[in-house]
Coordinates of C-alpha atoms in Angstrom, one line a residue:
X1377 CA 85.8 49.1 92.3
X1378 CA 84.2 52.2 91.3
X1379 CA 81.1 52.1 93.2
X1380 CA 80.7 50.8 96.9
X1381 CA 78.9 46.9 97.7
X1382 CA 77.0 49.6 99.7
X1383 CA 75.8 51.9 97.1
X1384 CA 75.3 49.1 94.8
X1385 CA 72.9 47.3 97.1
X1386 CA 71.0 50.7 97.6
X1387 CA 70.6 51.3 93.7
X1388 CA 69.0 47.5 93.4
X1389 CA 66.9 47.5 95.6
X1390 CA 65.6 51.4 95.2
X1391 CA 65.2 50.6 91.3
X1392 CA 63.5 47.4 92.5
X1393 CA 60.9 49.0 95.0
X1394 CA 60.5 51.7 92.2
X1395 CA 57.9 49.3 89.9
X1396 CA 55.5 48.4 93.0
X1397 CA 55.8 52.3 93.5
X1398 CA 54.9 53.3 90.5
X1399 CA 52.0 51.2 90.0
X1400 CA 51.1 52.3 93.3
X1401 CA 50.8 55.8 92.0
X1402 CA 49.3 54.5 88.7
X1403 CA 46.2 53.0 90.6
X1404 CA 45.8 56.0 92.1
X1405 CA 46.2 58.0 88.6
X1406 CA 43.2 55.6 87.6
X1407 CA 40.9 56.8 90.3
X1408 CA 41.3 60.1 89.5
X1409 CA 40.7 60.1 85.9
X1410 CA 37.7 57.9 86.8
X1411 CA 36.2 60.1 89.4
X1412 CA 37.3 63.8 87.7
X1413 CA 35.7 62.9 84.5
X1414 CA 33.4 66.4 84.2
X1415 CA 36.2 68.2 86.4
X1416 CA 38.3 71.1 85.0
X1417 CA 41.8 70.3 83.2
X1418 CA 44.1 72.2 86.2
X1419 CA 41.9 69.8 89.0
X1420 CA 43.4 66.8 87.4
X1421 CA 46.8 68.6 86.1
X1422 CA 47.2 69.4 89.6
X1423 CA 46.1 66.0 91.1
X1424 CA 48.3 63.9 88.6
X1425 CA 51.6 66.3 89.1
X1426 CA 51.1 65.7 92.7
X1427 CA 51.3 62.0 92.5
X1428 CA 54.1 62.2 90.3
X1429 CA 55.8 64.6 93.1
X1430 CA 54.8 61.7 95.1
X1431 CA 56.2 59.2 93.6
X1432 CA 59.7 60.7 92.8
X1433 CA 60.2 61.5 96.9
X1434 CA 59.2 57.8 98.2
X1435 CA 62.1 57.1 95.5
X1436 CA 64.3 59.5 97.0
X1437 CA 63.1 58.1 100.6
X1438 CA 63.5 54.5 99.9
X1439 CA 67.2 54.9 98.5
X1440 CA 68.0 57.0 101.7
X1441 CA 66.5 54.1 104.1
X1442 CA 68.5 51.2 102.1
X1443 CA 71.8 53.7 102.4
X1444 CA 71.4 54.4 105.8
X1445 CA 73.5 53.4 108.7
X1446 CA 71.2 51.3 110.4
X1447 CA 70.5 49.5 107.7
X1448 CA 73.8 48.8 106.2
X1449 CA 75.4 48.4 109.7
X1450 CA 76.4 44.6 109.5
X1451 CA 77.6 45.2 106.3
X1452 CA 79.9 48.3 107.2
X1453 CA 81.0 46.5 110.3
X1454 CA 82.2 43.4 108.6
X1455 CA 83.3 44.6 105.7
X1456 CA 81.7 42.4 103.5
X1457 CA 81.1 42.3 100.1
X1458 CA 76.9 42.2 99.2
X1459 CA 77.5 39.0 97.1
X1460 CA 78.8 36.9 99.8
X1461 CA 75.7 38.0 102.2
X1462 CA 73.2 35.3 102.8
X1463 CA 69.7 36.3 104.2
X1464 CA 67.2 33.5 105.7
X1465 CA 64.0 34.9 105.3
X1466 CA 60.8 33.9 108.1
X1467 CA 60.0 30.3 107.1
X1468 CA 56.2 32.0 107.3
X1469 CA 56.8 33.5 103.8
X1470 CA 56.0 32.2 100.5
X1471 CA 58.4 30.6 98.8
X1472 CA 58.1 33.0 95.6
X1473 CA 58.7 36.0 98.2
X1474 CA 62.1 33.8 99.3
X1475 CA 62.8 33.6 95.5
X1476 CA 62.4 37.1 94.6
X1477 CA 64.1 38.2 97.2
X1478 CA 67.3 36.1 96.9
X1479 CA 67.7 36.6 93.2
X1480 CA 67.6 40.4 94.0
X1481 CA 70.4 39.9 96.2
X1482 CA 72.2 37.4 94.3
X1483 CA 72.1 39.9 91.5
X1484 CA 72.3 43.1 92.4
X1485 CA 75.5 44.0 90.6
X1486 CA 73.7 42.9 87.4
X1487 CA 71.0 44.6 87.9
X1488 CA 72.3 47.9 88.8
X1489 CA 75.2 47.0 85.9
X1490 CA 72.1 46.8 83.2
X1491 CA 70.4 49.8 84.8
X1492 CA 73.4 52.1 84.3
X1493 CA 74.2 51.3 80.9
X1494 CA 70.4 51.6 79.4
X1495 CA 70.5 54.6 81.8
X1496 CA 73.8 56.0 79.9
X1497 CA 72.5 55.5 76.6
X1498 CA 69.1 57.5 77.4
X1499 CA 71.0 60.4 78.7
X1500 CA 72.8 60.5 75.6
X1501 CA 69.7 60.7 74.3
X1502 CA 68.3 63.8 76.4
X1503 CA 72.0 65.5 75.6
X1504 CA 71.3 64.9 71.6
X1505 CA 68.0 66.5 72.1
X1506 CA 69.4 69.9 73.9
X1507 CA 71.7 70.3 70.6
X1508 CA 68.5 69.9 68.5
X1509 CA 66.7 72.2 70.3
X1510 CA 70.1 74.9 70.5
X1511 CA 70.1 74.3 66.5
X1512 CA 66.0 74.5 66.3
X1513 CA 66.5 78.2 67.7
X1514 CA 69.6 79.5 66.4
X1515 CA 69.6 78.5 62.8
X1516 CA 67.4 79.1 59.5
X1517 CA 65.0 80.9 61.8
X1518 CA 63.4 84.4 60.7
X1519 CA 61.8 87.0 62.0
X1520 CA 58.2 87.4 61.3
X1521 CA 56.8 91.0 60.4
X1522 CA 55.9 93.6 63.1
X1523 CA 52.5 93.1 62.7
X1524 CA 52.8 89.6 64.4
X1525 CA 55.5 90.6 66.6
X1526 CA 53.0 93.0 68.3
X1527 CA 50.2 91.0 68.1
X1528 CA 52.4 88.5 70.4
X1529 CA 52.8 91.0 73.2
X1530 CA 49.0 92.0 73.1
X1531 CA 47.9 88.3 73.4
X1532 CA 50.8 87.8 76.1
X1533 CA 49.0 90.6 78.2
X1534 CA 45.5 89.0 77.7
X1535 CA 46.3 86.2 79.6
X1536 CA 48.1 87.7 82.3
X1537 CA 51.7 87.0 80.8
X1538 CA 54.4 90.0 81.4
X1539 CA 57.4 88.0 80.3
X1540 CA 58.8 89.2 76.9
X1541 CA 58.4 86.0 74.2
X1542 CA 59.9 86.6 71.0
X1543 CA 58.5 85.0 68.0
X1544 CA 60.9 83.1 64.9
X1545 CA 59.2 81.4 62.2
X1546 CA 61.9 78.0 61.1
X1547 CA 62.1 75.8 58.8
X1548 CA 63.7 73.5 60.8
X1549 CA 60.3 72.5 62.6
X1550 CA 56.7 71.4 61.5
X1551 CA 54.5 72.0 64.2
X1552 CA 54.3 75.3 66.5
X1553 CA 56.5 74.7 69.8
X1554 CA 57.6 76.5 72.7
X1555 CA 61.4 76.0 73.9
X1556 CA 63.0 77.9 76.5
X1557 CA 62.2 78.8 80.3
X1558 CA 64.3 82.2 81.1
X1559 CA 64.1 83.5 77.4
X1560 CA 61.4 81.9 76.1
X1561 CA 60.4 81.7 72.5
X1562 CA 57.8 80.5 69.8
X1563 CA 58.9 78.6 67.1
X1564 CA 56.6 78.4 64.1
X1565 CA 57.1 76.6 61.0
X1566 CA 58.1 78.9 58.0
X1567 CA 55.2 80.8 55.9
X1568 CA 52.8 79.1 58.5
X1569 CA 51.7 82.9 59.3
X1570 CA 50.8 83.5 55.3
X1571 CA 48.9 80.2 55.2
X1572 CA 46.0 79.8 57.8
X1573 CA 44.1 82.8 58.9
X1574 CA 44.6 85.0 61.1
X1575 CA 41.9 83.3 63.7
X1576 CA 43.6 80.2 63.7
X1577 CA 46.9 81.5 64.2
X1578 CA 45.9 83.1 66.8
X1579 CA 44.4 80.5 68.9
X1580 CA 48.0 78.6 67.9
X1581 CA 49.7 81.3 69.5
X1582 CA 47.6 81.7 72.7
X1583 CA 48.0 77.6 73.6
X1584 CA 51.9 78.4 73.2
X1585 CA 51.6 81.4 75.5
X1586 CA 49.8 79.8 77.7
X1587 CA 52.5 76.9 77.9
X1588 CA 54.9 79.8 79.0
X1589 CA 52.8 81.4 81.2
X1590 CA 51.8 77.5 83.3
X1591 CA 55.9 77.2 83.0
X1592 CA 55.5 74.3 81.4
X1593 CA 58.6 73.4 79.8
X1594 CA 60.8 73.3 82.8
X1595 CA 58.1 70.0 84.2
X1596 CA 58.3 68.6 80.9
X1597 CA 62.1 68.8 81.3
X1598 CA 61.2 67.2 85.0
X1599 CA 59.5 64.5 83.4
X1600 CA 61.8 63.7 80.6
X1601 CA 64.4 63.1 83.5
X1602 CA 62.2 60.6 85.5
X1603 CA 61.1 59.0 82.2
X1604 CA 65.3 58.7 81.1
X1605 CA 65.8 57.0 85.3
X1606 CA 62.4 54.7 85.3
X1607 CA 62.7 54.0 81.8
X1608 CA 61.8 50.6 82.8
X1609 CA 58.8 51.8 85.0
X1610 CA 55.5 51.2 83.1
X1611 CA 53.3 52.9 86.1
X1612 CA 55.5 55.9 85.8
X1613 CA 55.3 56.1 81.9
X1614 CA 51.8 56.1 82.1
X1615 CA 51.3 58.9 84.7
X1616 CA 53.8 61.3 82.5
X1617 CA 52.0 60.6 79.4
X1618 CA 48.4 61.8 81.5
X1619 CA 50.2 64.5 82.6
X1620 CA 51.3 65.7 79.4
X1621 CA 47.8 65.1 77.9
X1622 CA 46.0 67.2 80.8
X1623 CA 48.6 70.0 80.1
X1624 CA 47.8 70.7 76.5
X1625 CA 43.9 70.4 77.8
X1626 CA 45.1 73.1 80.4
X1627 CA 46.5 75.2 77.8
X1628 CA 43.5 74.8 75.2
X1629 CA 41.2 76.1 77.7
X1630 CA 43.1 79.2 78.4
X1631 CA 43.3 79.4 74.6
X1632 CA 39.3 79.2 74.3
X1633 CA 38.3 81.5 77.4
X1634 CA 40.1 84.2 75.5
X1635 CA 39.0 83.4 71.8
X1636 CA 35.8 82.0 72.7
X1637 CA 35.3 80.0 69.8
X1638 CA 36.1 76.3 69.3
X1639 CA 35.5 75.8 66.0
X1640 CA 39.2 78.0 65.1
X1641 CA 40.7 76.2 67.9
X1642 CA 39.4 72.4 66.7
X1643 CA 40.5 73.7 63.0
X1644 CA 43.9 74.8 64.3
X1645 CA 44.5 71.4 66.1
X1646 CA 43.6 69.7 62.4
X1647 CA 45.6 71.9 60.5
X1648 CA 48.7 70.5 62.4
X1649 CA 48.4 66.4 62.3
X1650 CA 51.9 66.2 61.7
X1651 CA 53.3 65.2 64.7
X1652 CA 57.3 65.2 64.9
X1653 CA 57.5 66.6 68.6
X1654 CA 60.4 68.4 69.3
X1655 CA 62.1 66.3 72.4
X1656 CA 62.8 68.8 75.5
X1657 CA 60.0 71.7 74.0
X1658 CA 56.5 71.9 74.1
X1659 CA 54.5 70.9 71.1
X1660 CA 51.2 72.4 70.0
X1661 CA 50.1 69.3 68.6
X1662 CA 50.9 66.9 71.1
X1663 CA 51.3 63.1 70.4
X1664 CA 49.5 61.9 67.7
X1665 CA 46.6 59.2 69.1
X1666 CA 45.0 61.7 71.4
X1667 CA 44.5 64.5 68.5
X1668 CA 40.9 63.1 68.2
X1669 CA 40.2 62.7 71.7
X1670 CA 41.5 66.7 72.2
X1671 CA 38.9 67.5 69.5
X1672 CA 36.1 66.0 71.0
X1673 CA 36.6 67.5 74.2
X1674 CA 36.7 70.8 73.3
X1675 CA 33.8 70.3 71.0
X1676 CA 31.5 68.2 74.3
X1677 CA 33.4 69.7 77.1
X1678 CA 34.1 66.3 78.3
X1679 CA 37.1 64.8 79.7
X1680 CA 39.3 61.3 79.0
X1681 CA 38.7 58.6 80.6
X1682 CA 40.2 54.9 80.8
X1683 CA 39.9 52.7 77.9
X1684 CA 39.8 48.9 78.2
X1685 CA 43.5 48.1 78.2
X1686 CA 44.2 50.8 80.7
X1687 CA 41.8 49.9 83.0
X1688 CA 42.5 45.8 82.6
X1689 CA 45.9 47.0 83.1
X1690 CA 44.7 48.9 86.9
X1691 CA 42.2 46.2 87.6
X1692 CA 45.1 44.0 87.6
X1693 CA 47.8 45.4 89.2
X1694 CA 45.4 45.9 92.2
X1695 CA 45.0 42.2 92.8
X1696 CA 48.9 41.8 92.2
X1697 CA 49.7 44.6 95.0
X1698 CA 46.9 43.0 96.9
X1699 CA 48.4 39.5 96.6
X1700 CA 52.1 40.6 97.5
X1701 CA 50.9 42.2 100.1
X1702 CA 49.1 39.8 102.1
X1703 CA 51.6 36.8 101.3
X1704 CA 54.5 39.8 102.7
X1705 CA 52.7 40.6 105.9
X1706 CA 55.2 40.8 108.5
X1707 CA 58.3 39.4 106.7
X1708 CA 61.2 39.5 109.1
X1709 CA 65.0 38.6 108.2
X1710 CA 68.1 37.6 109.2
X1711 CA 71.2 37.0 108.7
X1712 CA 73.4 33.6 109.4
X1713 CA 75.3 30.8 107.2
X1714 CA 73.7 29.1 104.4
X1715 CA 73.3 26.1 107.3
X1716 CA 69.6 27.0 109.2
X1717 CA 70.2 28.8 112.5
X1718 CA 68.2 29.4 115.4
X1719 CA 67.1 32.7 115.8
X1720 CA 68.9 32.9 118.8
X1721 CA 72.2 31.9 117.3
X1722 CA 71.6 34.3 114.5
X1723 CA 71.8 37.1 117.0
X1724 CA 74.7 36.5 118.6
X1725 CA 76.9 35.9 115.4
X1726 CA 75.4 39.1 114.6
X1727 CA 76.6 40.5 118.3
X1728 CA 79.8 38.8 118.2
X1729 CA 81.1 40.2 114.7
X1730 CA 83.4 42.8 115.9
X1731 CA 85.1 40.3 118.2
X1732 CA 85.2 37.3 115.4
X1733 CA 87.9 37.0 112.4
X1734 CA 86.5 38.5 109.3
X1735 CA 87.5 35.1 107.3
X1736 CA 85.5 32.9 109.7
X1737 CA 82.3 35.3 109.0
X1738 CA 80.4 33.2 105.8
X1739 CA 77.3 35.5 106.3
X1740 CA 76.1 38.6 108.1
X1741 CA 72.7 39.5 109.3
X1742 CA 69.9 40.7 107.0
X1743 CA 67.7 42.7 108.3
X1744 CA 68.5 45.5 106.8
X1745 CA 66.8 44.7 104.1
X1746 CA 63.4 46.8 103.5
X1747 CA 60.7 44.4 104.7
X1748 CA 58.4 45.2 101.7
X1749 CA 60.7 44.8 99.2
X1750 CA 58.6 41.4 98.5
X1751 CA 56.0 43.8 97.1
X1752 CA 58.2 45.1 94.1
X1753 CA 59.7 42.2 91.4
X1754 CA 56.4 40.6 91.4
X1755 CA 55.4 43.2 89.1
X1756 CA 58.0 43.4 87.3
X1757 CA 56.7 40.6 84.4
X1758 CA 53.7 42.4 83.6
X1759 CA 53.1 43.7 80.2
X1760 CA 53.9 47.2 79.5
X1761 CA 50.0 48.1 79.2
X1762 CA 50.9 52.0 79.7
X1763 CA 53.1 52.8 77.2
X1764 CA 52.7 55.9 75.3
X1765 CA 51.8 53.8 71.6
X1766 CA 48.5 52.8 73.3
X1767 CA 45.5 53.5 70.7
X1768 CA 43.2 56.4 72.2
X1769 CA 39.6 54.6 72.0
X1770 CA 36.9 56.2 70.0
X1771 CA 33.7 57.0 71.8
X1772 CA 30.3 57.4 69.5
X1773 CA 28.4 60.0 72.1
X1774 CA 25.1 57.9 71.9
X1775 CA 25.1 56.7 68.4
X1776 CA 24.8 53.4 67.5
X1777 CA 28.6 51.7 66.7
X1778 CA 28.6 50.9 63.2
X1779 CA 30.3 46.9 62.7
X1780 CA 32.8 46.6 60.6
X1781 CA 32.3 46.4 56.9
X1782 CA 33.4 43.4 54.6
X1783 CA 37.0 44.5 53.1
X1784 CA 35.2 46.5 49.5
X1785 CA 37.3 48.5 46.9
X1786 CA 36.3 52.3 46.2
X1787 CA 35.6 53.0 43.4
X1788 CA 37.6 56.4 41.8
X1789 CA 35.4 58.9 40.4
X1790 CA 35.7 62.8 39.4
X1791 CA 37.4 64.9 41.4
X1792 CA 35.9 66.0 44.7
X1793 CA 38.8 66.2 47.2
X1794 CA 40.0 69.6 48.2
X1795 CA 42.4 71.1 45.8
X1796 CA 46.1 70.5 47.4
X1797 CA 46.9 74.0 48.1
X1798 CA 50.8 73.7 48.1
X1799 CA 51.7 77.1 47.7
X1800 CA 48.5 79.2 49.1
X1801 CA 48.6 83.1 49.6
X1802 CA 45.1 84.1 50.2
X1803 CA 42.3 82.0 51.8
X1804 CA 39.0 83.4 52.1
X1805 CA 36.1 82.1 54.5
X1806 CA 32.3 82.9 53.6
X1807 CA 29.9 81.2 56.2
X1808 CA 26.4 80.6 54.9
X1809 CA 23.2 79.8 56.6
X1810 CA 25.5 79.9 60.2
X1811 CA 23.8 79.8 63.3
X1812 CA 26.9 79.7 65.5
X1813 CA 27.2 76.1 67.2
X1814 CA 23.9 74.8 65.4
X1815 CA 25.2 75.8 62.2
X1816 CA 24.0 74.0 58.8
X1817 CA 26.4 74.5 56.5
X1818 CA 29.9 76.4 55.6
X1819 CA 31.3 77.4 53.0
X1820 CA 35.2 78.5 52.7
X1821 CA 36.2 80.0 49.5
X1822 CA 40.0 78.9 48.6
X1823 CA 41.7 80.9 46.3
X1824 CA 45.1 79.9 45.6
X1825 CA 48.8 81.1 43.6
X1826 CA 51.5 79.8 42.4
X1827 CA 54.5 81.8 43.2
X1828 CA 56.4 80.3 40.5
X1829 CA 53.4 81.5 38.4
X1830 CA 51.7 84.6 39.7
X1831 CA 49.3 84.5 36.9
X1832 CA 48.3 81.0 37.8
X1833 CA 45.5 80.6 40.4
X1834 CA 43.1 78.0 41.2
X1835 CA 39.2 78.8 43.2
X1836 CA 37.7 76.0 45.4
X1837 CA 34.0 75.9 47.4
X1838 CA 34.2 73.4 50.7
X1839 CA 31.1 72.7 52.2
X1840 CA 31.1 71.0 55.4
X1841 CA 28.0 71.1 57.0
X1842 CA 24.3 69.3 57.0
X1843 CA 22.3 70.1 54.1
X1844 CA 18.0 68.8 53.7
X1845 CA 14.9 71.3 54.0
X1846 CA 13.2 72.6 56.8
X1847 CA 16.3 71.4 59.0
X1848 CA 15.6 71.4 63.2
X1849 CA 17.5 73.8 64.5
X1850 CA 19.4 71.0 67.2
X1851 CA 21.2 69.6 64.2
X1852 CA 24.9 69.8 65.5
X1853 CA 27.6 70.1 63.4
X1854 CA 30.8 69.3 64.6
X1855 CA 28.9 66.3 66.5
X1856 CA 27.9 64.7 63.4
X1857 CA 30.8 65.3 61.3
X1858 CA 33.1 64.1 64.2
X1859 CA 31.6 61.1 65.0
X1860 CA 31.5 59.9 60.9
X1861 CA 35.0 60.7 61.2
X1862 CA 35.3 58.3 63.6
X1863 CA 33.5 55.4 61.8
X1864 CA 35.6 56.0 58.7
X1865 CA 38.6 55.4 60.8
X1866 CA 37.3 52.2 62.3
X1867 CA 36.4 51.5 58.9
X1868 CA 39.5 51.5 57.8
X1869 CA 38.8 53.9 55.3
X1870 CA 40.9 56.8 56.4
X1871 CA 43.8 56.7 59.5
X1872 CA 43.9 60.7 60.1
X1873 CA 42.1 63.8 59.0
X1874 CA 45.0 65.3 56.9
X1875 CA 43.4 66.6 53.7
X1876 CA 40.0 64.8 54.4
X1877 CA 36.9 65.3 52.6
X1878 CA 33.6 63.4 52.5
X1879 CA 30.1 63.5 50.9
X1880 CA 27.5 60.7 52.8
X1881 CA 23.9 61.6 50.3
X1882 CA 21.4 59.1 50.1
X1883 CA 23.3 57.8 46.5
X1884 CA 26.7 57.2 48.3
X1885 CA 29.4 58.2 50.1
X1886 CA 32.3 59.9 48.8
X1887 CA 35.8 60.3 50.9
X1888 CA 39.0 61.8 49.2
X1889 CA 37.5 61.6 45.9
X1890 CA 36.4 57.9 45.6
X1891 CA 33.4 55.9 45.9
X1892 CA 33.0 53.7 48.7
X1893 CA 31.0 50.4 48.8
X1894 CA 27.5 50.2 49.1
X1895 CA 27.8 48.1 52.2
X1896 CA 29.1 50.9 54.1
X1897 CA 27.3 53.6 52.4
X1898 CA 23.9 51.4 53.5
X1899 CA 25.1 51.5 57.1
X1900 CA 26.9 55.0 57.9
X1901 CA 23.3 55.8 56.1
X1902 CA 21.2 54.2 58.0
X1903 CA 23.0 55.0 61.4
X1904 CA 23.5 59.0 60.6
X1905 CA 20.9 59.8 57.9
X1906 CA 17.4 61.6 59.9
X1907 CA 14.4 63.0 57.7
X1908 CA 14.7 65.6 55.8
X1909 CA 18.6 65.1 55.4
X1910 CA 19.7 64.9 52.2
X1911 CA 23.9 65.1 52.7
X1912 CA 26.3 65.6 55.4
X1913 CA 29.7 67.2 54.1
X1914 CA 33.0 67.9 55.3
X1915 CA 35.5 69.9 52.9
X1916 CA 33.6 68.6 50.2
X1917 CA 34.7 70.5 47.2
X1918 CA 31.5 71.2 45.5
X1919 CA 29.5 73.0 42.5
X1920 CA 26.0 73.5 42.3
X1921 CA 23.6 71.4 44.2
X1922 CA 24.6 68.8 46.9

């Protein structure tokens, strides 16, 4: 046998403890996203990473009690193997509590049997992702010009970072990412730098520096470990994935105390909604469902909070930790043949085991097992309410929630969208009638060329912006563009922001070139529209009067 009756029972059992432990941790996740809603990213960074600390030494604790001498001592002593131990619990208990606990017993070699091999195939998984990321930075990468390359080092010092970063545009990657802890570098997707300004690239390149600077990839690597082990743990799962969320907060707001301006950093974060995450680096991007919820907190300053499922989800794993609990107060155990001993007699087998013949021993004692273990399988049925797909919920700020339309067809019209720039040079940005984070309107002039055809180029206006007469001057932009955005998607009308444009006049509405129903157009209209209005635009491609 390759592993011990010993170890064996230790793994169970410590995997089995693990779930109550994690929702443990969880709950207490809950509470401080609750209570730290208008604190600053690192409070709750630092609060979450603590309970994950947490968490990962009452593993390490809990496998060290059930592998301990004095717990295993009947077992060592008779040289028994786990299977043919039987435990009589205190008739007090519950029967479900009996239940759980025999079948954990009963099964132990199963369970740590299915454990290991998921557990094998995962790390696989992890040693896959390491030759990705060696490939990601050692071939089809190029060096960028010197331009960039100092501009790196002067950014680096802004934020207090004296490590030397090198910086390779690939084409092996999509998004910007940072791999590497010792050497770090900054991988950015090929002709990236020649196709967003130079504002928006740097505010891409500050979040990456500051992932290197808040040594962030060697706790992702932490996490990706505990996530490959508790793969089955949704409590964990869901504190990684609000840790990882709170980091890239972190890292935007060391972005934006240097740049001081949101609007590059909000653009940069929609320039990059596609969202292939390198495994094992740090992606500027992040996942895809909280893109929106990123955006709106840099534009409000205000932080996640639970959604419905997530807090269900707490709500009711309190009263199940609550239930096990007081059904497992005080559960004592002991060890004697399947026949019902007195206590008494169950001593003295347990005294006399040394003295007896092994083959006349059916059973040893069992109180070595952990007395709260009751408190662990019960959760171990309940829905995986964590996990990482969960939709991000979107919040109207004080606007009205506009129902769902009747399913309508749009109707195509002219051209309107943005001109798909596939092979853009030069972009030019002319802001008109700005008044910083009231602004009205702006206007970016795209120019772009063909480099198969140098002589072919193409000029585009976008508006995005609020246009009427004798505007207020509390007119926000990026509020009412954002939260449209947001009814479009629960619309159904769009599913992302990627090449979005939209006109809402008092005529219609417009988005990505076609006409949409009247019944929407009557309600986004009536829910956004304010006298004096007479359009809201975003990237609406435009000539003339709006």
């Amino acid at each position: 046998m390759i592993f011990s009756d010993n170890i064996i029972k230790a793994v169970s059992w410590t995997l089995v403890h693990s779930i109550w432990q994690g929702i443990f941790v969880a709950v207490l996740a809950g509470i401080i996203i609750l209570v730290t809603k208008k604190s600053a990213a690192v409070l709750r960074y630092n609060l979450l990473s603590l309970l994950f600390i947490v968490f990962l030494v009452s593993v390490w604790m809990t496998f060290n009690y059930e592998f301990s001498p004095e717990v295993l001592l009947h077992a060592g002593q008779l040289d028994l193997p786990l299977l043919q131990q039987q435990i009589i619990i205190n008739p007090g208990a519950p029967d479900f509590v009996n239940t759980v606990f025999k079948f954990v017993n009963d099964n132990s070699y199963a369970i740590t049997l299915i454990w290991l091999v998921i557990f094998g195939f995962k790390l696989l998984g992890i040693f896959n992702a390491f030759g990705k990321i060696y490939r990601v930075r050692n071939y089809k990468t190029f060096s960028p010009s010197e331009y960039w390359k100092n501009r790196v080092s002067e950014l680096a010092l802004q934020i207090n970072l004296s490590k030397p970063v090198l910086l390779l545009e690939s084409a092996l990657v999509k998004i910007p990412c940072v791999t590497g802890y010792f050497k770090p570098i900054i991988l950015l997707p090929f002709g990236m730098l020649s196709s967003l300004p130079q504002d928006q690239i740097e505010a891409i390149l500050l979040h990456e520096l500051a992932h290197i600077r808040r040594k962030d990839y060697i706790v992702n690597l932490l996490q990706y470990l505990a996530e490959t082990i508790f793969f089955f743990n949704p409590g964990l799962l869901w504190l990684s994935s609000l840790i990882k969320d709170e980091r890239e907060n972190c890292c935007d707001d060391i972005a934006l105390g240097i740049i001081g301006n949101k609007t590059d950093l909000v653009h940069a974060l929609i320039s990059f909604e596609e969202y292939n995450s390198q495994k094992l680096s740090v992606a500027f991007a992040g996942k895809k469902n909280p893109l929106l919820q990123r955006v709106k907190r840099i534009v409000y300053d205000d932080n996640k909070s639970l959604n419905v499922i997530e807090k269900t989800f707490l709500s009711v794993s309190l009263i199940l930790v609550a239930l096990v609990v007081t059904a497992s107060v005080n559960p004592h155990f002991s060890g004697g043949p399947i026949e019902m001993q007195e206590p008494k007699e169950i001593v003295k087998a347990a005294e006399a085991a040394e003295e007896s013949p092994v083959a006349e021993e059916s059973s040893v004692a069992a109180s070595d097992l952990y007395k709260d273990s009751a408190e662990a399988v019960e959760t171990d049925e309940q829905p995986d309410a964590t996990g990482n797909e969960q939709s991000i919920p979107v919040y109207n700020y004080g606007y009205q929630t506009a129902e769902p339309a009747p399913a309508c067809k749009p109707e195509s019209i002219a051209r309107t969208a943005p001109a798909e720039v596939s092979k853009t040079t030069s972009v030019t940005t002319r802001t008109v009638n700005s008044k910083t984070k009231t602004a009205h309107t702006f206007d970016r002039e795209v120019t772009t060329y063909d480099s198969d055809n140098p002589a072919k180029r193409g000029h585009a206006t976008l508006r995005t912006g609020i246009t009427g007469e004798n505007l207020p001057d509390d007119m926000n932009v990026d509020n009412l563009t954002t939260n449209i955005i947001s009814d479009l998607i629960t619309e159904n009308i769009i599913t992302d922001t990627r090449g979005l444009s939209f006109k809402l006049s008092g005529n219609s509405l417009i988005v990505n070139g076609q006409k949409q129903c009247e019944t929407v157009h009557a309600k986004l209209k009536r829910k956004y529209f304010k006298p004096k209005v007479s359009a809201i635009c975003y990237n609406y491609e435009y000539s003339g009067d709006l």
